[in-house]
Structures are given as C-alpha cells and as structure tokens.
CSV table of C-alpha atoms in Angstrom, one decimal:
chain,number,residue,atom,x,y,z
S,191,MET,CA,33.5,-48.9,-32.3
S,192,ALA,CA,31.7,-45.6,-32.4
S,193,THR,CA,28.9,-45.2,-34.9
S,194,VAL,CA,29.0,-42.6,-37.6
S,195,GLY,CA,27.6,-39.3,-36.3
S,196,SER,CA,28.7,-39.6,-32.6
S,197,GLY,CA,32.0,-39.1,-30.9
S,198,ILE,CA,34.8,-36.7,-30.1
S,199,LEU,CA,34.6,-35.0,-33.5
S,200,GLU,CA,30.8,-34.5,-33.5
S,201,GLY,CA,29.9,-31.8,-36.0
S,202,LYS,CA,33.4,-31.0,-37.0
S,203,LYS,CA,34.5,-30.5,-40.7
S,204,ILE,CA,37.9,-32.0,-41.5
S,205,LEU,CA,40.0,-31.8,-44.7
S,206,VAL,CA,42.3,-34.9,-45.1
S,207,ALA,CA,44.9,-34.1,-47.7
S,208,GLY,CA,46.9,-36.8,-49.3
S,209,VAL,CA,44.7,-39.9,-49.1
S,210,LEU,CA,45.8,-42.5,-51.6
S,211,THR,CA,45.1,-46.1,-50.5
S,212,GLU,CA,43.3,-47.9,-47.7
S,213,ALA,CA,46.7,-48.7,-46.3
S,214,SER,CA,47.5,-45.1,-45.8
S,215,ILE,CA,47.5,-43.3,-42.4
S,216,ALA,CA,45.4,-40.6,-44.0
S,217,PHE,CA,42.6,-43.1,-44.9
S,218,SER,CA,42.6,-44.4,-41.3
S,219,ALA,CA,42.4,-40.9,-40.0
S,220,ALA,CA,39.5,-40.1,-42.3
S,221,ARG,CA,37.6,-43.2,-41.4
S,222,ILE,CA,38.0,-42.7,-37.7
S,223,ALA,CA,37.1,-39.0,-38.0
S,224,GLN,CA,33.8,-40.0,-39.6
S,225,GLU,CA,33.2,-42.7,-37.0
S,226,GLN,CA,33.7,-40.0,-34.4
S,227,GLY,CA,31.1,-37.7,-36.0
S,228,ALA,CA,33.1,-35.5,-38.4
S,229,THR,CA,32.3,-34.5,-42.0
S,230,VAL,CA,35.3,-35.3,-44.1
S,231,VAL,CA,36.6,-33.9,-47.4
S,232,LEU,CA,39.6,-35.6,-49.1
S,233,SER,CA,42.1,-34.3,-51.5
S,234,ASN,CA,44.7,-35.4,-54.0
S,235,PHE,CA,45.7,-34.6,-57.6
S,236,GLY,CA,46.8,-35.9,-60.9
S,237,ARG,CA,46.7,-39.7,-61.4
S,238,ALA,CA,46.2,-40.1,-57.7
S,239,LEU,CA,42.9,-38.1,-57.8
S,240,SER,CA,41.0,-41.0,-59.4
S,241,LEU,CA,42.4,-43.4,-56.7
S,242,CYS,CA,41.3,-41.0,-54.0
S,243,GLN,CA,37.8,-40.7,-55.5
S,244,ARG,CA,37.5,-44.5,-55.4
S,245,ILE,CA,38.9,-44.7,-51.9
S,246,ALA,CA,36.3,-42.0,-50.8
S,247,LYS,CA,33.6,-44.5,-51.5
S,248,ARG,CA,35.1,-47.0,-49.1
S,249,LEU,CA,34.7,-44.8,-46.0
S,250,PRO,CA,31.7,-45.3,-43.7
S,251,GLN,CA,30.1,-42.4,-45.6
S,252,GLU,CA,31.3,-41.4,-49.1
S,253,ALA,CA,33.5,-38.3,-48.8
S,254,ALA,CA,33.7,-35.3,-51.2
S,255,VAL,CA,37.0,-35.0,-53.0
S,256,VAL,CA,38.8,-31.9,-54.2
S,257,GLU,CA,41.8,-31.6,-56.3
S,258,LEU,CA,44.9,-30.2,-54.6
S,259,ASP,CA,48.5,-30.1,-55.8
S,260,VAL,CA,50.5,-28.2,-53.2
S,261,THR,CA,53.0,-27.2,-55.8
S,262,ASP,CA,50.2,-25.4,-57.8
S,263,ALA,CA,49.7,-21.8,-56.7
S,264,GLU,CA,46.2,-21.7,-58.3
S,265,HIS,CA,45.1,-24.8,-56.5
S,266,LEU,CA,46.1,-23.3,-53.2
S,267,SER,CA,44.6,-19.9,-53.9
S,268,THR,CA,41.2,-21.4,-54.9
S,269,LEU,CA,41.1,-24.1,-52.3
S,270,ALA,CA,39.0,-22.3,-49.8
S,271,ASP,CA,36.3,-21.5,-52.4
S,272,ARG,CA,36.3,-25.0,-53.7
S,273,LEU,CA,36.0,-26.5,-50.2
S,274,ARG,CA,33.0,-24.1,-49.6
S,275,GLU,CA,31.1,-26.2,-52.2
S,276,HIS,CA,31.1,-29.0,-49.7
S,277,VAL,CA,31.5,-27.5,-46.2
S,278,ASP,CA,30.7,-24.1,-44.7
S,279,GLY,CA,34.0,-24.0,-42.7
S,280,LEU,CA,36.8,-26.1,-41.4
S,281,ASP,CA,37.6,-27.2,-37.9
S,282,GLY,CA,40.6,-29.3,-38.8
S,283,VAL,CA,43.2,-30.2,-41.5
S,284,VAL,CA,45.2,-33.4,-41.8
S,285,HIS,CA,48.4,-32.9,-43.8
S,286,SER,CA,49.5,-36.3,-45.1
S,287,ILE,CA,51.6,-35.1,-48.0
S,288,GLY,CA,55.2,-36.0,-48.7
S,289,PHE,CA,57.4,-36.8,-51.7
S,290,ALA,CA,61.1,-36.9,-52.6
S,291,PRO,CA,62.4,-38.0,-56.0
S,292,GLN,CA,64.3,-41.3,-56.0
S,293,GLU,CA,67.4,-39.3,-56.8
S,294,ALA,CA,67.1,-37.7,-53.3
S,295,MET,CA,66.8,-41.0,-51.5
S,296,GLY,CA,69.3,-43.6,-50.5
S,297,ASP,CA,73.0,-43.0,-50.1
S,298,GLY,CA,75.0,-40.2,-51.6
S,299,PHE,CA,73.4,-37.5,-49.5
S,300,PRO,CA,75.9,-34.7,-50.3
S,301,GLU,CA,75.8,-35.4,-54.0
S,302,VAL,CA,72.1,-34.8,-54.5
S,303,ALA,CA,71.3,-31.9,-56.8
S,304,TRP,CA,69.3,-29.0,-55.4
S,305,GLU,CA,66.4,-29.5,-57.8
S,306,HIS,CA,65.8,-32.9,-56.2
S,307,ALA,CA,66.2,-31.7,-52.6
S,308,ALA,CA,64.1,-28.7,-53.4
S,309,THR,CA,61.2,-30.9,-54.5
S,310,ALA,CA,61.4,-32.8,-51.2
S,311,PHE,CA,61.3,-29.6,-49.2
S,312,GLN,CA,58.5,-27.9,-51.2
S,313,VAL,CA,56.2,-30.9,-51.1
S,314,SER,CA,57.0,-32.4,-47.7
S,315,SER,CA,57.8,-29.3,-45.6
S,316,TRP,CA,56.7,-26.0,-47.0
S,317,SER,CA,53.3,-27.4,-48.0
S,318,LEU,CA,52.3,-27.6,-44.3
S,319,ALA,CA,52.5,-23.9,-44.1
S,320,SER,CA,50.9,-23.3,-47.6
S,321,LEU,CA,48.1,-25.7,-47.0
S,322,THR,CA,47.4,-24.2,-43.6
S,323,HIS,CA,47.4,-20.7,-45.0
S,324,ALA,CA,45.1,-21.7,-47.9
S,325,CYS,CA,42.6,-23.1,-45.3
S,326,ARG,CA,42.7,-20.2,-42.9
S,327,PRO,CA,39.7,-18.4,-44.5
S,328,LEU,CA,37.6,-21.4,-43.4
S,329,PHE,CA,38.7,-21.5,-39.8
S,330,GLY,CA,36.5,-20.2,-37.0
S,331,SER,CA,37.6,-19.2,-33.6
S,332,SER,CA,39.6,-22.4,-33.2
S,333,ALA,CA,41.1,-25.1,-35.5
S,334,SER,CA,43.5,-28.0,-35.4
S,335,VAL,CA,46.1,-28.8,-38.0
S,336,VAL,CA,47.8,-32.3,-37.8
S,337,GLY,CA,50.7,-33.4,-39.9
S,338,LEU,CA,52.7,-36.6,-40.2
S,339,THR,CA,56.4,-37.1,-39.7
S,340,PHE,CA,59.0,-39.8,-39.2
S,341,ASP,CA,61.2,-39.0,-36.2
S,342,ALA,CA,63.7,-36.5,-37.6
S,343,THR,CA,65.9,-36.2,-34.5
S,344,VAL,CA,68.3,-38.7,-35.9
S,345,ALA,CA,69.8,-39.5,-39.4
S,346,TRP,CA,68.2,-42.7,-40.8
S,347,PRO,CA,69.8,-45.0,-43.3
S,348,VAL,CA,68.4,-44.8,-46.9
S,349,TYR,CA,66.0,-41.9,-46.0
S,350,GLY,CA,68.2,-39.3,-47.6
S,351,TRP,CA,66.8,-35.8,-48.2
S,352,MET,CA,63.3,-36.9,-47.1
S,353,GLY,CA,64.8,-37.1,-43.6
S,354,ALA,CA,66.0,-33.6,-43.9
S,355,ALA,CA,62.6,-32.5,-45.3
S,356,LYS,CA,60.9,-34.1,-42.3
S,357,ALA,CA,63.2,-32.2,-40.0
S,358,ALA,CA,62.1,-29.0,-41.8
S,359,LEU,CA,58.5,-30.1,-41.4
S,360,GLU,CA,58.9,-30.5,-37.7
S,361,SER,CA,60.4,-27.0,-37.5
S,362,THR,CA,57.7,-25.6,-39.7
S,363,SER,CA,55.0,-27.0,-37.4
S,364,ARG,CA,56.6,-25.2,-34.4
S,365,TYR,CA,56.7,-21.8,-36.3
S,366,LEU,CA,53.1,-22.2,-37.4
S,367,ALA,CA,52.1,-23.1,-33.8
S,368,ARG,CA,53.9,-19.9,-32.6
S,369,GLU,CA,52.3,-17.6,-35.1
S,370,LEU,CA,48.8,-19.0,-35.4
S,371,GLY,CA,48.3,-19.8,-31.7
S,372,PRO,CA,46.8,-16.3,-31.0
S,373,ASP,CA,44.2,-17.1,-33.6
S,374,GLY,CA,43.2,-20.3,-31.9
S,375,VAL,CA,44.9,-22.6,-34.4
S,376,ARG,CA,46.8,-25.6,-32.9
S,377,VAL,CA,49.5,-27.3,-35.1
S,378,ASN,CA,50.8,-30.7,-34.1
S,379,LEU,CA,52.5,-33.7,-35.7
S,380,VAL,CA,52.1,-37.4,-35.3
S,381,ALA,CA,55.4,-39.3,-35.6
S,382,ALA,CA,54.4,-42.8,-36.7
S,383,GLY,CA,56.6,-45.9,-36.8
S,384,PRO,CA,57.2,-47.6,-40.2
S,385,LEU,CA,54.1,-48.7,-41.9
S,386,ARG,CA,53.7,-50.4,-45.3
S,387,THR,CA,52.2,-47.4,-47.0
S,388,MET,CA,52.9,-46.3,-50.5
S,389,ALA,CA,55.3,-43.7,-49.1
S,390,MET,CA,57.3,-46.2,-47.1
S,391,LYS,CA,57.4,-48.7,-50.0
S,392,SER,CA,58.9,-46.0,-52.2
S,393,ILE,CA,62.0,-45.9,-50.0
S,394,PRO,CA,64.8,-48.2,-51.1
S,395,GLY,CA,65.8,-50.6,-48.4
S,396,SER,CA,62.9,-49.6,-46.1
S,397,ALA,CA,62.7,-53.2,-44.8
S,398,GLN,CA,65.5,-52.5,-42.3
S,399,PHE,CA,63.1,-50.1,-40.5
S,400,GLU,CA,60.6,-52.9,-40.0
S,401,GLU,CA,63.3,-55.1,-38.6
S,402,ALA,CA,64.5,-52.5,-36.2
S,403,TRP,CA,61.0,-51.8,-34.9
S,404,GLU,CA,60.2,-55.5,-34.5
S,405,SER,CA,63.2,-56.0,-32.3
S,406,ARG,CA,63.2,-52.8,-30.3
S,407,ALA,CA,59.8,-51.3,-29.8
S,408,PRO,CA,58.8,-51.9,-26.2
S,409,LEU,CA,55.1,-52.2,-27.0
S,410,GLY,CA,55.7,-54.2,-30.2
S,411,TRP,CA,54.9,-52.8,-33.6
S,412,SER,CA,52.7,-53.9,-36.6
S,413,VAL,CA,53.8,-52.4,-39.9
S,414,THR,CA,50.3,-53.0,-41.3
S,415,ASP,CA,48.2,-51.4,-38.5
S,416,THR,CA,47.5,-47.7,-39.2
S,417,GLU,CA,44.7,-47.6,-36.5
S,418,PRO,CA,46.9,-46.3,-33.7
S,419,SER,CA,48.2,-43.4,-35.8
S,420,GLY,CA,44.7,-42.6,-37.1
S,421,ARG,CA,43.4,-42.5,-33.5
S,422,ALA,CA,46.2,-40.1,-32.5
S,423,ILE,CA,45.3,-37.8,-35.4
S,424,ALA,CA,41.6,-37.9,-34.4
S,425,ALA,CA,42.4,-37.1,-30.8
S,426,LEU,CA,44.6,-34.1,-31.8
S,427,LEU,CA,41.8,-32.9,-34.1
S,428,SER,CA,39.3,-33.0,-31.2
S,429,ASP,CA,38.8,-30.6,-28.3
S,430,TRP,CA,40.5,-33.0,-25.9
S,431,PHE,CA,43.9,-31.2,-26.5
S,432,PRO,CA,42.9,-27.6,-26.3
S,433,ALA,CA,46.2,-26.4,-24.8
S,434,THR,CA,48.6,-28.5,-26.9
S,435,THR,CA,50.4,-27.1,-29.9
S,436,GLY,CA,53.8,-27.3,-31.5
S,437,GLU,CA,54.0,-30.9,-30.2
S,438,ILE,CA,55.1,-34.2,-31.8
S,439,VAL,CA,53.1,-37.2,-30.6
S,440,HIS,CA,55.1,-40.4,-31.1
S,441,VAL,CA,53.0,-43.4,-32.2
S,442,ASP,CA,55.8,-45.9,-32.6
S,443,GLY,CA,55.4,-48.5,-30.0
S,444,GLY,CA,57.9,-46.6,-27.8
S,445,PHE,CA,60.8,-47.1,-30.2
S,446,HIS,CA,61.9,-43.4,-29.9
S,447,ALA,CA,62.4,-43.7,-26.2
S,448,VAL,CA,64.9,-46.6,-26.0
S,449,GLY,CA,68.5,-47.2,-26.9
S,450,VAL,CA,70.1,-50.2,-28.5
C-alpha cells in the first residue's frame, strides 16, 4: 500500500462530494486519493454533514469538510470561495451524489409524479453539471471530474426513475466532456457493480442485483468491497488518463460484457 504523500496523485487537490459512511465508494476514493498523495476535501449537507465530519477523521489524514447541498443555489454559488479556505485550487472532483424519493423507485414507473422524478434528475443528473460549474473557478490548465453511475444501458428491476436519472447522468457527462475538453477538463464515469452502500440499501428489492452478479460476473464480485471502484476513480483523477474523456469505466467484475 502506498504511503500518504506519495503516488499517482502527488500534490493534487481533490473534492470528494457525497461521502456518507465508510462503506461508500466515495470514502474509498478519498482514502486511496490520500494514500496516493492528494489533499482531499469532503462535502455533504444537512444531517449527513455531521456523519461526514466524523468519517473525515477516519481517513489516513483528517480531511476538511464543506457543506454542499446541490439543490441549494447559494451553496453552489459560494462553493469556490468556501473551498479556497482549505485549498488554493482543485485538480479533481468526485461526484458521488444521487437520490430518488421512494415514490420514484420500484414498480409503477409510468405512474410516478413529476415532482418525484424531477428530484431524482436534479440531484442525480443535473448536479454533475452544476457541481462542475461551481468548481471551475478553482481549476487550472487541467482537471478531472469523475462521477459514479450504475449501468444505464438497460432497464433494471426496482430501480425505477433512478435508472432514468443515471441514463441522464451518463449523457450529461458526455456533454460536459465535449464542452469542457478545450479547457483541459476531463469528465468520466465509473460504473460500479452493486455494493452494500447506503444508496443501494435504499432501493427496495436490491438483493436481486447481488444474486445476479454473484452468478454472472466473470471475475466474481464482492458486494462489500469498494476498493476496486475507489482505485478506478483515483486512476481517472490522475495524469495516467490524459486523453480519456466522456468515458464510462465499468468496475463490475465483467458483468456488463456477458449475456445470460
């Protein structure tokens, strides 16, 4: 294992948005980023903010925490200035933000009210663009933005409007990659397999995802191991992918590549 202060992210400053628990992919990404030499700032909001502050102390080095609700225009407009209290710029952003009301999940997809679907799109899709825009004043000649998705090329059982929001997230990442590429900003996503994070636990009937991966992933799959996804995020944040943008890197044991 790399020691803190050395590695592929040496000297970089990274915002990891959406850290909630040690079981989250975002926590794994933050830990590995520190182990690879980065300075990390975390964010969350509301009741989750105190959880994030406690989690920040469990990293190899305690990380600064800023409050960020991506549905709050003031939070977004002041984010760059508040981040400057901790770092003098940003080299990377990890978007680990997603939410859909329970009313937007499960069966009954065409019956869901717009207000519930709209929340899923605003928090889970549009926020990739708004967060990136809020951080742009801190970017230098190059930067890397990495988001998290769950393969949206197919319709999953019980995923409901979150699946549609993830499809929008994937499209959003491509449009950001197209527009921000000339400014040296790379935008990519990691499509992880099912993991027992708070996000997955909130999906009714999510156990069937675990069963499918256990039987079909060529490399096998552990629903409790966030390390592979965290490593993929760290790699995309690094300078080792200088010509890669608009891409979705699957970290799912190969599940996406096989049939029944």
